[in-house]
PDB file of C-alpha atoms in Angstrom:
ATOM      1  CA  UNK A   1      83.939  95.786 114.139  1.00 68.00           C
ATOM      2  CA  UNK A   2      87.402  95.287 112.093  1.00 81.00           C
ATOM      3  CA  UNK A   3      90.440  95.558 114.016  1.00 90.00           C
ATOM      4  CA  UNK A   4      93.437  95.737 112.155  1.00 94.00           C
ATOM      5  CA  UNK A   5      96.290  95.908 114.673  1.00 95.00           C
ATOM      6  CA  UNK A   6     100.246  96.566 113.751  1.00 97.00           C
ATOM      7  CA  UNK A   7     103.990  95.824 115.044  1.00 96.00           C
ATOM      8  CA  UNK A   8     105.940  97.198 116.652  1.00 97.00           C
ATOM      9  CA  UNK A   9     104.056 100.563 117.595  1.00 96.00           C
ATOM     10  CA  UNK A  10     107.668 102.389 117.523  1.00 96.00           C
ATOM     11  CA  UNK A  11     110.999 101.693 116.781  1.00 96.00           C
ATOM     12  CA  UNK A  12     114.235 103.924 116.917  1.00 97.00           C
ATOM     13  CA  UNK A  13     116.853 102.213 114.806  1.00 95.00           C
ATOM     14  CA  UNK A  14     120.119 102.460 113.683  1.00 96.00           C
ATOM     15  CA  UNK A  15     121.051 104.128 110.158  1.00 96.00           C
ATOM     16  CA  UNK A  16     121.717 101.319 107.922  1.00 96.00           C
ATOM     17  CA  UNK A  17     119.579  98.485 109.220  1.00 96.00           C
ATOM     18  CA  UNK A  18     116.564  97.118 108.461  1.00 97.00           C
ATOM     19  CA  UNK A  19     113.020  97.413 110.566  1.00 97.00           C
ATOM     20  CA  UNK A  20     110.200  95.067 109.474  1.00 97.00           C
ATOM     21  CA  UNK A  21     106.483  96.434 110.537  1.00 97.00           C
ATOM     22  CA  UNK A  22     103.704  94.140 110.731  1.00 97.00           C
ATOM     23  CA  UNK A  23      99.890  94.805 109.384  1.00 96.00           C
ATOM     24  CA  UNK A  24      97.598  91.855 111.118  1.00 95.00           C
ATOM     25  CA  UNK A  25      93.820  92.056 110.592  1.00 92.00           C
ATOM     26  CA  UNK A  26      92.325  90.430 113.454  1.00 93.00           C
ATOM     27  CA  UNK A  27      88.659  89.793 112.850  1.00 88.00           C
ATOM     28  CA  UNK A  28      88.002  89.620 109.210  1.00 88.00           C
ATOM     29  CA  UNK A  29      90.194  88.184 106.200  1.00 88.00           C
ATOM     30  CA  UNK A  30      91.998  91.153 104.581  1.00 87.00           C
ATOM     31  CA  UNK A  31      92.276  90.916 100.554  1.00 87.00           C
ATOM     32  CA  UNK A  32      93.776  93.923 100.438  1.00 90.00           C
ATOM     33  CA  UNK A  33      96.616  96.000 102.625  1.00 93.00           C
ATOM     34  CA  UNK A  34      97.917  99.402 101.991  1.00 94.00           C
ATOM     35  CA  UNK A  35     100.405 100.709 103.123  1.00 96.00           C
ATOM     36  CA  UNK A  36     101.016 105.074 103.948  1.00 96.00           C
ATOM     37  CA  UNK A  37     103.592 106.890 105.480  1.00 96.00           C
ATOM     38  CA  UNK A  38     102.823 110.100 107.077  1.00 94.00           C
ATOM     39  CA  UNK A  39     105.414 112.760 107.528  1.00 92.00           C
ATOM     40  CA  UNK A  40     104.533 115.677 110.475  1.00 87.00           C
ATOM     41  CA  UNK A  41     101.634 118.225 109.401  1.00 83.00           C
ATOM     42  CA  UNK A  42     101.061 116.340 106.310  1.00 88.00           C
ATOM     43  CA  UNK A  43      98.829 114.057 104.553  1.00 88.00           C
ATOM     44  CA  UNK A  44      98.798 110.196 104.216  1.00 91.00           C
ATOM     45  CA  UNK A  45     100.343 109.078 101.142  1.00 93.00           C
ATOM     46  CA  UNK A  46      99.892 105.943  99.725  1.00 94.00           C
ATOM     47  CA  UNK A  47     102.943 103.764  99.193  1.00 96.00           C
ATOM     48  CA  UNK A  48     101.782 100.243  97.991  1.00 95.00           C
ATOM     49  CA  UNK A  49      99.098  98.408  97.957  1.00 93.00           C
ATOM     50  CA  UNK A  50      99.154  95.190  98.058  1.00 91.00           C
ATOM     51  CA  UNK A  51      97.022  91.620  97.636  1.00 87.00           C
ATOM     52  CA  UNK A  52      97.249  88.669  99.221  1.00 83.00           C
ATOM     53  CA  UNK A  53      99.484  86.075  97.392  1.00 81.00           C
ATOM     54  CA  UNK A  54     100.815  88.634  94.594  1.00 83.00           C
ATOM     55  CA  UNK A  55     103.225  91.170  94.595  1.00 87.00           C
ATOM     56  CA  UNK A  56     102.515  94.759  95.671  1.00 92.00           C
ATOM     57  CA  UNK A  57     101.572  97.975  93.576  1.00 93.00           C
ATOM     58  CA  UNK A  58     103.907 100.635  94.479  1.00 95.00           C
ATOM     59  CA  UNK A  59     102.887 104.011  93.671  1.00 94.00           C
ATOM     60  CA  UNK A  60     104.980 106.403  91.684  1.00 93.00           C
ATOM     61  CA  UNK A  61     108.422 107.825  93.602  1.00 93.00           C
ATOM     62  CA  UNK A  62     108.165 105.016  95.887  1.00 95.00           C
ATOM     63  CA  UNK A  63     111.047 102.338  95.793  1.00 94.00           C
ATOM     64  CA  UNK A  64     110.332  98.784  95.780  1.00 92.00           C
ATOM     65  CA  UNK A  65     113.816  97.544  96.729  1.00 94.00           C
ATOM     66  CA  UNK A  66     114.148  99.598  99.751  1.00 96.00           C
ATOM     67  CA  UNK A  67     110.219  99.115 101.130  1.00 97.00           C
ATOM     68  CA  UNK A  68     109.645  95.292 100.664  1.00 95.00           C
ATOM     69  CA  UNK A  69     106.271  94.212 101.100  1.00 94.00           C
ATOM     70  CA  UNK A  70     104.884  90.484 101.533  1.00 91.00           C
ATOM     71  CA  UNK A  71     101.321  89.580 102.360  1.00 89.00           C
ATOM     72  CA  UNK A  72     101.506  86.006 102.246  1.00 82.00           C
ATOM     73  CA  UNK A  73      98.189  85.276 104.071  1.00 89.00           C
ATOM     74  CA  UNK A  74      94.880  87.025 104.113  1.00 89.00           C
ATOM     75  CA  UNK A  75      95.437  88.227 108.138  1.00 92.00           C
ATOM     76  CA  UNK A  76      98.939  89.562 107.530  1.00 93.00           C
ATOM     77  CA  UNK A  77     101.267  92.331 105.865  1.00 94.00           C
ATOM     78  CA  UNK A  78     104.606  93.088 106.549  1.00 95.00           C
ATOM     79  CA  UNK A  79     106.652  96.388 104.921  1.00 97.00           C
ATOM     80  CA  UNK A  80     110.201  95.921 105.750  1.00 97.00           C
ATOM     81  CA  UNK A  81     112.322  99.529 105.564  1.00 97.00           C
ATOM     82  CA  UNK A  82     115.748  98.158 103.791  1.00 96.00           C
ATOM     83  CA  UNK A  83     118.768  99.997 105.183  1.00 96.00           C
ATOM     84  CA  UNK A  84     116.931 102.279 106.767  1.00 96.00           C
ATOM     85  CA  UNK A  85     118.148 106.435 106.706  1.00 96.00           C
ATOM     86  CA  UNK A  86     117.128 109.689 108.933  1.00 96.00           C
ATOM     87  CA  UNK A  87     114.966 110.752 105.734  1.00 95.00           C
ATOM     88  CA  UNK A  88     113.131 107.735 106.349  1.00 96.00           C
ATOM     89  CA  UNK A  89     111.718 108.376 109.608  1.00 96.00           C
ATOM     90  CA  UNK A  90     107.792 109.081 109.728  1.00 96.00           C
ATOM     91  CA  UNK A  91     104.320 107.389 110.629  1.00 96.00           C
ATOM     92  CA  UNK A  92     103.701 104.208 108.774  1.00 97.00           C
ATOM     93  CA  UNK A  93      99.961 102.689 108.874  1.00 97.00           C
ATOM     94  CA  UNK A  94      98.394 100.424 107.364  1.00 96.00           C
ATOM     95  CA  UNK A  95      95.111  99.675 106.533  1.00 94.00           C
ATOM     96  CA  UNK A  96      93.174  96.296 104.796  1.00 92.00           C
ATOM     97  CA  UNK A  97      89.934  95.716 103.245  1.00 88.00           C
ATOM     98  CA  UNK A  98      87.852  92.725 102.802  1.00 82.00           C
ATOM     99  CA  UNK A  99      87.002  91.162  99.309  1.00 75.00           C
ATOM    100  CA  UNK A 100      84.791  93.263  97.367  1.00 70.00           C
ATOM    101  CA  UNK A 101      84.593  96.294 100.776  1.00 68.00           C
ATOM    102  CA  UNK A 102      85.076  99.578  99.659  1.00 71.00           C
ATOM    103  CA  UNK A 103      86.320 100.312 103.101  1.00 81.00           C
ATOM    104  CA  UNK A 104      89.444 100.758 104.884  1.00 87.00           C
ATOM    105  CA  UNK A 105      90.419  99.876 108.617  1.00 90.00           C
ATOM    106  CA  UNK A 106      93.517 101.569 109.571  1.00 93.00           C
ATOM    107  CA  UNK A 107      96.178 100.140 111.746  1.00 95.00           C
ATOM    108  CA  UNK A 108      97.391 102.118 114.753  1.00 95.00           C
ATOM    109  CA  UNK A 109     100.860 102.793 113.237  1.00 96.00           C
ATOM    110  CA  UNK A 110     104.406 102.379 113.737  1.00 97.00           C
ATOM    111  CA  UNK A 111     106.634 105.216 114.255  1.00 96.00           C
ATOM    112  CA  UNK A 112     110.019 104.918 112.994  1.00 97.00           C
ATOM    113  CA  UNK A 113     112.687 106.831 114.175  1.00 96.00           C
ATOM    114  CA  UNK A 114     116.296 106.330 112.580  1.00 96.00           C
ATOM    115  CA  UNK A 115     119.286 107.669 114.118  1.00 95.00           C
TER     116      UNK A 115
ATOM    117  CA  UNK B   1      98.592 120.717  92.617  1.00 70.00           C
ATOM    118  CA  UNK B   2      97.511 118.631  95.893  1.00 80.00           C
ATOM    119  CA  UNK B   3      94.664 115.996  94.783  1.00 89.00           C
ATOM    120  CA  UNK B   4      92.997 117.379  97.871  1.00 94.00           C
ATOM    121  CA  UNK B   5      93.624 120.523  99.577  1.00 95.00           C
ATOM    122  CA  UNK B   6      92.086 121.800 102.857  1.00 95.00           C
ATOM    123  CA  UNK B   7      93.030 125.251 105.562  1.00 93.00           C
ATOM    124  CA  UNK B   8      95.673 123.480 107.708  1.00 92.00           C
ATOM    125  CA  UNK B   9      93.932 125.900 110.613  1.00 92.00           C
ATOM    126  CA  UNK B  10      94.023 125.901 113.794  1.00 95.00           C
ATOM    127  CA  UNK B  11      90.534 126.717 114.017  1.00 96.00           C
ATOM    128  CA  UNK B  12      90.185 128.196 117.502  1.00 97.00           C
ATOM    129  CA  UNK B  13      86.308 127.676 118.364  1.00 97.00           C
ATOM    130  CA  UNK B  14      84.738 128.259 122.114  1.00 97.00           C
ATOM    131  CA  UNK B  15      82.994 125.240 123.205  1.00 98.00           C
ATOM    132  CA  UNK B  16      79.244 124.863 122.536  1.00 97.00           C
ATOM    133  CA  UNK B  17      79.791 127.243 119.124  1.00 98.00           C
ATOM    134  CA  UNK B  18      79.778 126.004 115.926  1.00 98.00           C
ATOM    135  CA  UNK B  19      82.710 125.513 113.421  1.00 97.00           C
ATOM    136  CA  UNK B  20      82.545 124.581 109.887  1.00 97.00           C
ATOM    137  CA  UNK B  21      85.529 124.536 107.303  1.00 97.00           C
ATOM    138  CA  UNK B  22      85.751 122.981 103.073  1.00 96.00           C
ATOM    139  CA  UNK B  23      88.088 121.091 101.125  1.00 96.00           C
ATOM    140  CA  UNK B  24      88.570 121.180  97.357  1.00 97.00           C
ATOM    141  CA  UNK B  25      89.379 118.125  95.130  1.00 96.00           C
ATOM    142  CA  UNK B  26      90.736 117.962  91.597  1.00 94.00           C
ATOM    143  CA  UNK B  27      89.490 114.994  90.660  1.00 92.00           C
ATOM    144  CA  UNK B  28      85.935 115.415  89.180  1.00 91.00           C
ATOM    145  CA  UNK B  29      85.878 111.153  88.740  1.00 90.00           C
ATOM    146  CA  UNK B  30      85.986 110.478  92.408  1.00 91.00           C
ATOM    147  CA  UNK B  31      83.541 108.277  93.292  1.00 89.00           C
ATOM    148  CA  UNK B  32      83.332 108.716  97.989  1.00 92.00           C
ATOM    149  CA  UNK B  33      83.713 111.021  99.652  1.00 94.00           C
ATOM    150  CA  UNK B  34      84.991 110.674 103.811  1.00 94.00           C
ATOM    151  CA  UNK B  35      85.919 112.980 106.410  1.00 96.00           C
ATOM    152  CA  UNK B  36      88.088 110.907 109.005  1.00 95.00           C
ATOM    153  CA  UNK B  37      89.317 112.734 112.567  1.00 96.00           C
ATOM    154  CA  UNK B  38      93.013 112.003 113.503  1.00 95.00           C
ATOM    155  CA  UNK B  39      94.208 112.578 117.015  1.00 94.00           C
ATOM    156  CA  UNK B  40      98.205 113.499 117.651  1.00 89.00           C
ATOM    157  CA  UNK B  41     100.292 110.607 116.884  1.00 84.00           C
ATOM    158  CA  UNK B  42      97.089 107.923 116.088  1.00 91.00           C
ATOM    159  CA  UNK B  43      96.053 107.131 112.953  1.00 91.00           C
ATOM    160  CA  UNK B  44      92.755 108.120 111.269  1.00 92.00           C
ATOM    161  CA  UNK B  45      89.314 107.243 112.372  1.00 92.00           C
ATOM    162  CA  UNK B  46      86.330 107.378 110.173  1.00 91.00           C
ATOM    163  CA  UNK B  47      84.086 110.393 111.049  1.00 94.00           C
ATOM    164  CA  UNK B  48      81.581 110.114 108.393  1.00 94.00           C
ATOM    165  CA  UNK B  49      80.618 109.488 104.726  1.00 92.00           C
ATOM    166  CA  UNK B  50      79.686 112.330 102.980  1.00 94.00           C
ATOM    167  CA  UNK B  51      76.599 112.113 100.291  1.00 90.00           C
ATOM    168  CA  UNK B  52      75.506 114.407  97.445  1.00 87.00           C
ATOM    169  CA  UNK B  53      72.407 115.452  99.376  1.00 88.00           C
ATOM    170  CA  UNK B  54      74.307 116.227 102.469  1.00 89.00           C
ATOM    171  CA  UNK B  55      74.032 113.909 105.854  1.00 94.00           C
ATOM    172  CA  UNK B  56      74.447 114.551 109.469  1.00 95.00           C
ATOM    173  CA  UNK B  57      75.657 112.640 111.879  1.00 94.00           C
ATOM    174  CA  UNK B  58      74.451 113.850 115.379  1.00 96.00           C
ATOM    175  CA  UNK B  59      76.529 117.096 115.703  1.00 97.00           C
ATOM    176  CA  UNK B  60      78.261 116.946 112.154  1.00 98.00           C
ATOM    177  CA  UNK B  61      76.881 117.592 109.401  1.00 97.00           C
ATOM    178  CA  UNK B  62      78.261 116.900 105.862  1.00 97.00           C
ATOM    179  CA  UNK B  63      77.862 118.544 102.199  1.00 96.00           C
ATOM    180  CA  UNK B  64      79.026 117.481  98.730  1.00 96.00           C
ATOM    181  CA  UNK B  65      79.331 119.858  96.044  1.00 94.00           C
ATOM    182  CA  UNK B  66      79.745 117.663  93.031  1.00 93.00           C
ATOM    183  CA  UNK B  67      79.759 120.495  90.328  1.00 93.00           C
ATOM    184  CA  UNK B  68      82.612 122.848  92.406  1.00 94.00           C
ATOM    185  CA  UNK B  69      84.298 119.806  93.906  1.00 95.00           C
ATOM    186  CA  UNK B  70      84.221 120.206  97.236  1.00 94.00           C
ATOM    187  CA  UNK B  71      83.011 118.637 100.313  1.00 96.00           C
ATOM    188  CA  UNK B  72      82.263 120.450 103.710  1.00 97.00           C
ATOM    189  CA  UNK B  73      81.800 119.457 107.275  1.00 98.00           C
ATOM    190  CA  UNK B  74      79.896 121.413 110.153  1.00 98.00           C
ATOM    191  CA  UNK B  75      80.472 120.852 113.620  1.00 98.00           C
ATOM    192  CA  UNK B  76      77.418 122.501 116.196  1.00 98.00           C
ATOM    193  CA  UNK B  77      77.701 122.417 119.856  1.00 98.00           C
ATOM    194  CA  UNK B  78      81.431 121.675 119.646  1.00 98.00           C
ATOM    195  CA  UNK B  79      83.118 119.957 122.217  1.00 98.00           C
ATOM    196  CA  UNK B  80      86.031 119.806 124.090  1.00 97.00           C
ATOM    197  CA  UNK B  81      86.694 116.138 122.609  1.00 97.00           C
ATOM    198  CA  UNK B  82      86.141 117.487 119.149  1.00 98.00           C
ATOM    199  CA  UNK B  83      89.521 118.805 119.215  1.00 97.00           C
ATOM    200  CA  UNK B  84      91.474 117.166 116.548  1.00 97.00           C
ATOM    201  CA  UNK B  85      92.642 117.024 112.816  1.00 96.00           C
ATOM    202  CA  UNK B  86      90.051 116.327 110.099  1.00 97.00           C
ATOM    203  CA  UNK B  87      91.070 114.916 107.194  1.00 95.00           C
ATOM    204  CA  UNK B  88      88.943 115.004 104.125  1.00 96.00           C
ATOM    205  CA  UNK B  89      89.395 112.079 101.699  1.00 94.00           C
ATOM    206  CA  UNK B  90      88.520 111.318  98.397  1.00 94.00           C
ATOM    207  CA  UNK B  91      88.236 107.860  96.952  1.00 91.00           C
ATOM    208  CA  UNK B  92      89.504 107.650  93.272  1.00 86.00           C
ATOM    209  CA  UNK B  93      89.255 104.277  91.395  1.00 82.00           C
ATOM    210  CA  UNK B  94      89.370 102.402  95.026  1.00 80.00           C
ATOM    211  CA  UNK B  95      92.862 104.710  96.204  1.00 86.00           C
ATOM    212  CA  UNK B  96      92.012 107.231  98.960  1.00 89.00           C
ATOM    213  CA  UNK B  97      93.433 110.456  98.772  1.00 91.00           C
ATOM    214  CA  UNK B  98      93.748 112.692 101.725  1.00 93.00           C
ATOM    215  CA  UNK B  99      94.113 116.011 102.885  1.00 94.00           C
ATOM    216  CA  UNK B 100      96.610 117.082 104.939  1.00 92.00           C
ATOM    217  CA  UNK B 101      93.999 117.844 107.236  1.00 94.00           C
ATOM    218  CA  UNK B 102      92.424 121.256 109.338  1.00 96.00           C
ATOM    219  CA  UNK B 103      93.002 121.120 113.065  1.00 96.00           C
ATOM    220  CA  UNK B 104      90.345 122.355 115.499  1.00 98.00           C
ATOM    221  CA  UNK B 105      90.637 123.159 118.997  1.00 97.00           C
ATOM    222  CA  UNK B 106      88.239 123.581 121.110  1.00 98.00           C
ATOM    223  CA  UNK B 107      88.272 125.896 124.139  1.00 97.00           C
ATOM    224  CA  UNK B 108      86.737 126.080 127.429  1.00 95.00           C
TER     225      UNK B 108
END
């Protein structure tokens, strides 16, 4: 089956720096990434989606200057958290789908931690 | 209002009885339907699709109510490994929206 797999699986940062997350689907060629973050006891939410060789969607409230997203190949995403804060701290997964696949394998997820 | 709401829970159900729970949407366009389990701390695993004339899946069994917009799952001879979050999620125009998810836990 699809494997999507991601990087690092936690991270405790400093506030103020940066932490870039990798997406990587391992088995199949991923047209599409998206990208949630998941705060405790609530639901996924959708930050960006994004295709390979063009520049993400972001969805509404979501800042594209602080999450930067690239996926500059069809195997890999990256969302880097700019100057990271406390507030930022939750469960980021990812998933990708293949071209024309309505579905979506999920990444483990990365949990960031910012001190 | 939530896109898609569900009872956060706990469900408390004895193992081998069965437990069965809803979740509304508010989207009448949405084209799938998906319950997915999440265990603590790992991301979301699809459980099942859900149809309009109801499927089952060895010991789940899913509805879709089209007209009242909501979907159901049904869990019989629960196990102790059952014990996790559901999620219900909707697919809208190729975004999935979920729930926030109902936990069950499952007791010897």
């Amino acid at each position: 089956g699809a494997v999507v797999s991601q990087h690092p699986s936690w991270v405790i940062c400093k506030s103020g720096t940066s932490v870039k997350i990798e997406c990587r689907s391992l088995d199949f060629q991923a047209t599409t990434m998206f990208w949630y973050r998941q705060f405790p006891k609530q639901s996924l939410m959708l930050m960006a989606t994004s295709n390979e060789g063009s520049k993400a969607t972001y969805e509404q409230g979501v800042e594209k200057d602080k999450f930067l997203i690239n996926h500059a190949s069809l195997t890999l995403s990256t969302l880097t958290v700019t100057s990271a804060h406390p507030e930022d701290s939750s469960f980021y997964i990812c998933s990708a789908s293949g071209r024309g696949a309505d579905t979506q394998y999920f990444g483990p997820g990365t949990r960031l931690t910012v001190l | 209002r939530k896109e898609v709401e569900q009872d956060p829970g706990p469900f408390n159900v004895p193992e081998g009885a069965t437990v069965a729970f809803n979740c509304t949407y508010s989207n009448s366009a949405s084209q799938s339907f998906f319950w997915y389990r999440q265990d603590c701390r790992k991301e979301p695993k699809l459980l099942m699709s859900v149809y309009s004339s109801g499927n089952e899946d060895g010991r789940f069994t899913a509805q879709l109510n089209r007209a009242s917009q909501y979907i159901s799952l049904l869990i019989r001879d629960s196990k102790l490994s059952d014990s996790a979050t559901y999620l219900c999620v909707v697919n809208s125009w190729g975004k999935l929206q979920f729930g926030a998810g109902t936990q069950v836990v499952v007791t010897p």
